[in-house]
Amino acid sequence: MWTGVLVAFAAALAAVTSAFPQRRQSDDPSGYEYIVVGSGAGGGPLASRLARAGFKTLLLEAGDDQGSNLNTSVPGYQAVVTQDPKIRWDMYVNHYQDIARAQLDPKFVYDVDGAVFTTIYNGTDVPAGATPKGILYPRAGVLGGCVSHNALIWIEPHDSDWNNIQNLTGDSSWSAENMRDTYLNKRVYQWQSTEPTDPTIVARDVKLAKHLVGGAAEIGLGPNPLNALTGLGELLLVSPNGGYADRDSTEGFFQIPLIMTNGARKSVRDWIVETVNDGYPLTVMPNTFVTKITFDTNSTSGKPRATGVEYLQGQYLYTASPLSGGSGTPGSVSATREVIVSGGTYNTPQLLKLSGVGPADELESFDIPVLVDLPGLGSNMQDRYEIPINTYHPDDFTILDGCTFDLKSDDKCLTQWENNPYVLAQKGAYATNGLAAAMGKVSSTSPTGDVDLFIFGGPVNFQGYFPQWSDDAVKDHQHFSWYTLKAHTQNKAGTVTLRSTNPLDQPDINFNYFDTGTTASGEDEADLASLVEAVKISRGALQHFHDYDLLLPTTDFTEEEPGKNVTSDADIGDYIKQRAWGHHACCTAPIGADDDPSAVLDTNFRVKGTEGLRVVDASVFPRIPGIFIQSAIFMISEKAADAIINGS
Ligand SMILES: Cc1cc2nc3c(=O)[nH]c(=O)nc-3n(C[C@H](O)[C@H](O)[C@H](O)COP(=O)(O)OP(=O)(O)OC[C@H]3O[C@@H](n4cnc5c(N)ncnc54)[C@H](O)[C@@H]3O)c2cc1C
Ligand SMILES: *[C@@H]1O[C@H](CO)[C@@H](O)[C@H](O)[C@H]1NC(C)=O
Ligand SMILES: *[C@@H]1O[C@H](CO)[C@@H](O)[C@H](O)[C@H]1NC(C)=O
Ligand SMILES: *[C@@H]1O[C@H](CO)[C@@H](O)[C@H](O)[C@H]1NC(C)=O
Ligand SMILES: *[C@@H]1O[C@H](CO)[C@@H](O)[C@H](O)[C@H]1NC(C)=O
Ligand SMILES: *[C@@H]1O[C@H](CO)[C@@H](O)[C@H](O)[C@H]1NC(C)=O
């Protein structure tokens, strides 16, 4: 049923791409040199770079272009955009395979006669007959991938991320120095600009300023309480991306750089469009869901050689889209040089497995003919752990006055963002993602000695992802959260396996959190211990809020989650194990040594045992990089382009 039917390709192409700006369309549709599947953090920069090098490149993307949708461009809509049905893919994952344990998380989602239900949002007992779905993991099916709907945060990777890959592969081009000098500074920063939140926005809200200054005080950098507000402005000049010695291990209180230009999101999607508009030979085919990679199994080397892909055309085909339902029009296209898969951590292993590349036993159990046995594909999955402390004030944060977060006509913050220039904070609250500053700490169990706790403060009620999480996070203006992101986690026990042979079905995704994951040398305990430290640091910051009570009187707050009664390390640990989540899933097609049977890719991103096939996205990392992952993905995307262009 999924075997591609050859259609009149040129006609289909013209119909689908007419809405997309482009100058040079291939005269010979069979003449694409490279096909890139997926336009996100991994595929977008790569396809752009190949085209800029003069190669005829076809970029296939399941979603469409939402660049003129304000949800994607207004930084203040970073939560709302993840709920946009035209963009979102609702993936469901398991943190624990023991369902009773998984259901201790109030974010656990059930299906009740087609309606979603969570106790955190719907607020009552689980109705009888509810079917368990798992934990919501937001993804984006849109031009630019998750970069078009993410939280915009830009933190450069740590040196240890790259030196580790250099160690594994013996390839010195992975050295941290080369990665930074060549791929970050010369390539990525050619097209990616960043801006921090303007400190004067936050300094206007006294309650918010007191919370943030409290965070700085907890880190030991508290300004003189007599000039806390100007002191905050100075503190927020410090970038987490350095400009000082020993950046990776330096604790501090940091501003948060965002992927924006003049207060609007600008990133991968815009670089792709610019590449097309500048006349480079890049063809973008939106609304095209790739179902299979085709191979020549008769090549002279004896290795299967990727020749192209089969796809379905139509809007919202993947069942993770809330608008899905259609079955699409089948087609296929070939590449004279290579196929590069950039579907992301979940979809890349799914697509390769459906094409006959992956663990032989798993493929055989679905009667998929095995072209290449790659036992490591779809395992080694890693993610961060994130956990909040949420507080409630009896009155509003004034910074959010007039912000309805819904793009309706009464959204005064949108009017301000649209009508004002990007100077002196005039664009207001929507020129920030709401998380203006973070405490950076090296926990006592940091495996690399790098900063591994990033603790953000912002006037939201953020408790992780669940259906309507955005509505919940901003439904009042009275909450403040310190929210921890734990980096350099040591759990490598996540898996992505097939659920069926229908490419439009979501795969089975298991993270195997904490004691159900990597435990051999106490890694689970180390991860948990650092998160317990983070909760205590967050509480310390909340205490320091009161340092400024005399000079800057405001209302007091109450801690809602985890709550005043959760105090012992064991109780805090239980709260974390029940509630933690992640959103930087990676590492399901890891690069590794040639003699490592669990490695999926060689040092040049080639899928082992094949020809003409590479993977370039979040799945390529052997270990989860840095603190925020998109910078590292942009860098490997540029590195892969070099490898391909130089013939490696
Ligand atoms: C809510 C949220 C907030 C985040 N915030 C941040 C942040 O602030 N900072 C940060 O650094 N990181 C953040 N991230 C993570 C970051 O955005 C992702 O890790 C990154 O975008 C992953 O890149 P990728 O190329 O692997 O996949 P993606 O960006 O997901 O791109 C994959 C693309 O492939 C397409 N695709 C998949 N399968 C197919 C197929 N079969 N055929 C055709 N197309 C296909 C998809 O539609 C998608 O466009 C966030 C993630 C989420 C979900
Ligand atoms: C933005 O997203 C919301 C869902 O969060 C949706 O209701 C709204 O229609 C979207 N706006 C646009 C312009 O598409
Ligand atoms: C839970 O709340 C959401 C949002 O209001 C609603 O759409 C959904 O139907 C509710 N679930 C059930 C089972 O009532
Ligand atoms: C690389 O290997 C060397 C020698 O084994 C080791 O000392 C070093 O810590 C390793 N570096 C990383 C980043 O793993
Ligand atoms: C495989 O290659 C051989 C020799 O080049 C050729 O004779 C044969 O027809 C090919 N088979 C297929 C299926 O293409
Ligand atoms: C703390 O109080 C809440 C609300 O009463 C309760 O649900 C929770 O079990 C308590 N936790 C502990 C560790 O006592």
mmCIF file of C-alpha atoms in Angstrom, residues 469-616:
data_model
loop_
_atom_site.group_PDB
_atom_site.id
_atom_site.type_symbol
_atom_site.label_atom_id
_atom_site.label_comp_id
_atom_site.label_asym_id
_atom_site.label_seq_id
_atom_site.Cartn_x
_atom_site.Cartn_y
_atom_site.Cartn_z
ATOM 1 C CA TRP A 469 -0.472 23.964 28.916
ATOM 2 C CA SER A 470 -0.116 27.416 27.372
ATOM 3 C CA ASP A 471 -3.623 28.510 28.395
ATOM 4 C CA ASP A 472 -2.817 27.284 31.874
ATOM 5 C CA ALA A 473 0.598 28.970 32.063
ATOM 6 C CA VAL A 474 -0.757 32.449 31.287
ATOM 7 C CA LYS A 475 -4.377 32.301 32.432
ATOM 8 C CA ASP A 476 -3.605 34.712 35.284
ATOM 9 C CA HIS A 477 -0.778 37.199 35.803
ATOM 10 C CA GLN A 478 -0.126 36.231 39.419
ATOM 11 C CA HIS A 479 2.317 33.316 39.172
ATOM 12 C CA PHE A 480 6.092 33.315 39.241
ATOM 13 C CA SER A 481 8.145 30.165 38.590
ATOM 14 C CA TRP A 482 11.776 29.274 39.080
ATOM 15 C CA TYR A 483 12.208 26.460 36.659
ATOM 16 C CA THR A 484 15.248 24.181 36.389
ATOM 17 C CA LEU A 485 16.758 22.633 33.338
ATOM 18 C CA LYS A 486 19.257 19.910 34.237
ATOM 19 C CA ALA A 487 21.988 19.517 31.603
ATOM 20 C CA HIS A 488 24.523 16.725 31.019
ATOM 21 C CA THR A 489 22.034 14.134 32.214
ATOM 22 C CA GLN A 490 23.399 10.606 32.294
ATOM 23 C CA ASN A 491 20.328 8.532 31.408
ATOM 24 C CA LYS A 492 20.858 6.912 27.980
ATOM 25 C CA ALA A 493 18.065 4.354 28.234
ATOM 26 C CA GLY A 494 15.414 5.950 26.011
ATOM 27 C CA THR A 495 14.069 4.112 22.956
ATOM 28 C CA VAL A 496 12.086 4.836 19.788
ATOM 29 C CA THR A 497 10.560 1.667 18.309
ATOM 30 C CA LEU A 498 7.981 1.009 15.636
ATOM 31 C CA ARG A 499 4.368 0.684 16.675
ATOM 32 C CA SER A 500 3.235 -0.408 13.203
ATOM 33 C CA THR A 501 4.359 -0.302 9.583
ATOM 34 C CA ASN A 502 2.074 2.642 8.822
ATOM 35 C CA PRO A 503 4.453 5.612 8.411
ATOM 36 C CA LEU A 504 1.693 7.989 9.539
ATOM 37 C CA ASP A 505 1.476 6.308 12.979
ATOM 38 C CA GLN A 506 3.564 7.675 15.849
ATOM 39 C CA PRO A 507 6.326 5.343 17.027
ATOM 40 C CA ASP A 508 6.543 4.004 20.597
ATOM 41 C CA ILE A 509 8.665 6.392 22.666
ATOM 42 C CA ASN A 510 9.993 5.317 26.075
ATOM 43 C CA PHE A 511 12.343 7.481 28.119
ATOM 44 C CA ASN A 512 12.809 5.064 31.051
ATOM 45 C CA TYR A 513 13.370 7.836 33.591
ATOM 46 C CA PHE A 514 15.650 7.715 36.639
ATOM 47 C CA ASP A 515 15.814 4.275 38.345
ATOM 48 C CA THR A 516 14.183 2.596 35.321
ATOM 49 C CA GLY A 517 16.998 3.810 33.058
ATOM 50 C CA THR A 518 20.817 3.988 33.248
ATOM 51 C CA THR A 519 21.721 2.956 36.802
ATOM 52 C CA ALA A 520 24.964 0.957 36.541
ATOM 53 C CA SER A 521 27.229 3.444 38.336
ATOM 54 C CA GLY A 522 24.565 5.384 40.173
ATOM 55 C CA GLU A 523 23.899 7.719 37.242
ATOM 56 C CA ASP A 524 20.218 7.921 38.138
ATOM 57 C CA GLU A 525 21.010 8.939 41.707
ATOM 58 C CA ALA A 526 23.470 11.571 40.484
ATOM 59 C CA ASP A 527 20.906 13.119 38.135
ATOM 60 C CA LEU A 528 18.279 13.139 40.879
ATOM 61 C CA ALA A 529 20.651 14.599 43.481
ATOM 62 C CA SER A 530 21.460 17.568 41.236
ATOM 63 C CA LEU A 531 17.755 18.247 40.702
ATOM 64 C CA VAL A 532 17.132 18.157 44.456
ATOM 65 C CA GLU A 533 19.917 20.739 44.787
ATOM 66 C CA ALA A 534 18.182 22.857 42.155
ATOM 67 C CA VAL A 535 14.898 22.859 44.062
ATOM 68 C CA LYS A 536 16.743 24.009 47.188
ATOM 69 C CA ILE A 537 18.554 26.738 45.231
ATOM 70 C CA SER A 538 15.184 27.898 43.851
ATOM 71 C CA ARG A 539 13.817 28.100 47.383
ATOM 72 C CA GLY A 540 16.897 30.054 48.425
ATOM 73 C CA ALA A 541 16.192 32.563 45.655
ATOM 74 C CA LEU A 542 12.584 32.882 46.833
ATOM 75 C CA GLN A 543 13.845 33.632 50.356
ATOM 76 C CA HIS A 544 16.049 36.419 48.982
ATOM 77 C CA PHE A 545 12.948 38.052 47.474
ATOM 78 C CA HIS A 546 12.430 39.371 50.993
ATOM 79 C CA ASP A 547 15.872 41.042 51.150
ATOM 80 C CA TYR A 548 14.278 43.975 49.350
ATOM 81 C CA ASP A 549 10.942 44.118 51.208
ATOM 82 C CA LEU A 550 11.783 47.257 53.219
ATOM 83 C CA LEU A 551 12.826 49.405 50.297
ATOM 84 C CA LEU A 552 10.523 47.898 47.695
ATOM 85 C CA PRO A 553 7.383 46.762 49.481
ATOM 86 C CA THR A 554 5.176 44.327 47.506
ATOM 87 C CA THR A 555 2.779 41.522 48.265
ATOM 88 C CA ASP A 556 4.163 38.209 49.487
ATOM 89 C CA PHE A 557 3.728 34.902 47.645
ATOM 90 C CA THR A 558 2.838 31.324 48.499
ATOM 91 C CA GLU A 559 4.649 28.315 47.086
ATOM 92 C CA GLU A 560 2.134 26.112 45.252
ATOM 93 C CA GLU A 561 4.392 23.397 43.803
ATOM 94 C CA PRO A 562 5.973 21.319 45.228
ATOM 95 C CA GLY A 563 4.482 22.992 48.328
ATOM 96 C CA LYS A 564 5.756 23.929 51.773
ATOM 97 C CA ASN A 565 5.225 20.415 53.156
ATOM 98 C CA VAL A 566 7.675 18.876 50.661
ATOM 99 C CA THR A 567 10.976 19.426 52.451
ATOM 100 C CA SER A 568 13.053 16.268 52.937
ATOM 101 C CA ASP A 569 15.408 15.181 50.160
ATOM 102 C CA ALA A 570 13.322 12.024 49.756
ATOM 103 C CA ASP A 571 10.063 13.964 49.351
ATOM 104 C CA ILE A 572 11.641 16.477 46.952
ATOM 105 C CA GLY A 573 13.087 13.515 45.028
ATOM 106 C CA ASP A 574 9.659 11.895 44.757
ATOM 107 C CA TYR A 575 8.171 15.157 43.462
ATOM 108 C CA ILE A 576 10.914 15.302 40.819
ATOM 109 C CA LYS A 577 10.543 11.672 39.740
ATOM 110 C CA GLN A 578 6.794 12.099 39.344
ATOM 111 C CA ARG A 579 6.769 15.468 37.597
ATOM 112 C CA ALA A 580 10.021 15.957 35.650
ATOM 113 C CA TRP A 581 9.872 16.333 31.878
ATOM 114 C CA GLY A 582 12.180 17.172 28.974
ATOM 115 C CA HIS A 583 12.075 18.818 25.574
ATOM 116 C CA HIS A 584 15.531 18.269 24.057
ATOM 117 C CA ALA A 585 15.193 14.600 23.071
ATOM 118 C CA CYS A 586 18.211 13.432 21.087
ATOM 119 C CA CYS A 587 20.800 10.793 20.353
ATOM 120 C CA THR A 588 18.764 8.004 18.655
ATOM 121 C CA ALA A 589 21.174 7.624 15.681
ATOM 122 C CA PRO A 590 24.512 8.282 17.374
ATOM 123 C CA ILE A 591 27.844 8.968 15.711
ATOM 124 C CA GLY A 592 30.517 6.575 16.999
ATOM 125 C CA ALA A 593 33.693 4.667 16.397
ATOM 126 C CA ASP A 594 33.853 2.474 13.303
ATOM 127 C CA ASP A 595 34.225 -0.630 15.469
ATOM 128 C CA ASP A 596 31.373 0.250 17.823
ATOM 129 C CA PRO A 597 28.416 -1.992 16.896
ATOM 130 C CA SER A 598 25.940 0.343 18.621
ATOM 131 C CA ALA A 599 27.048 3.373 16.592
ATOM 132 C CA VAL A 600 24.660 4.243 13.755
ATOM 133 C CA LEU A 601 26.659 6.948 11.954
ATOM 134 C CA ASP A 602 30.314 7.382 11.090
ATOM 135 C CA THR A 603 32.166 10.596 11.826
ATOM 136 C CA ASN A 604 30.836 12.121 8.580
ATOM 137 C CA PHE A 605 27.150 11.454 9.396
ATOM 138 C CA ARG A 606 26.970 8.470 6.986
ATOM 139 C CA VAL A 607 24.564 5.703 7.947
ATOM 140 C CA LYS A 608 26.806 2.682 8.501
ATOM 141 C CA GLY A 609 26.442 -0.134 5.995
ATOM 142 C CA THR A 610 24.846 2.123 3.350
ATOM 143 C CA GLU A 611 25.904 4.504 0.621
ATOM 144 C CA GLY A 612 24.433 7.878 -0.249
ATOM 145 C CA LEU A 613 22.583 8.158 3.035
ATOM 146 C CA ARG A 614 23.239 10.429 6.035
ATOM 147 C CA VAL A 615 21.415 11.647 9.122
ATOM 148 C CA VAL A 616 21.710 15.276 10.238
#
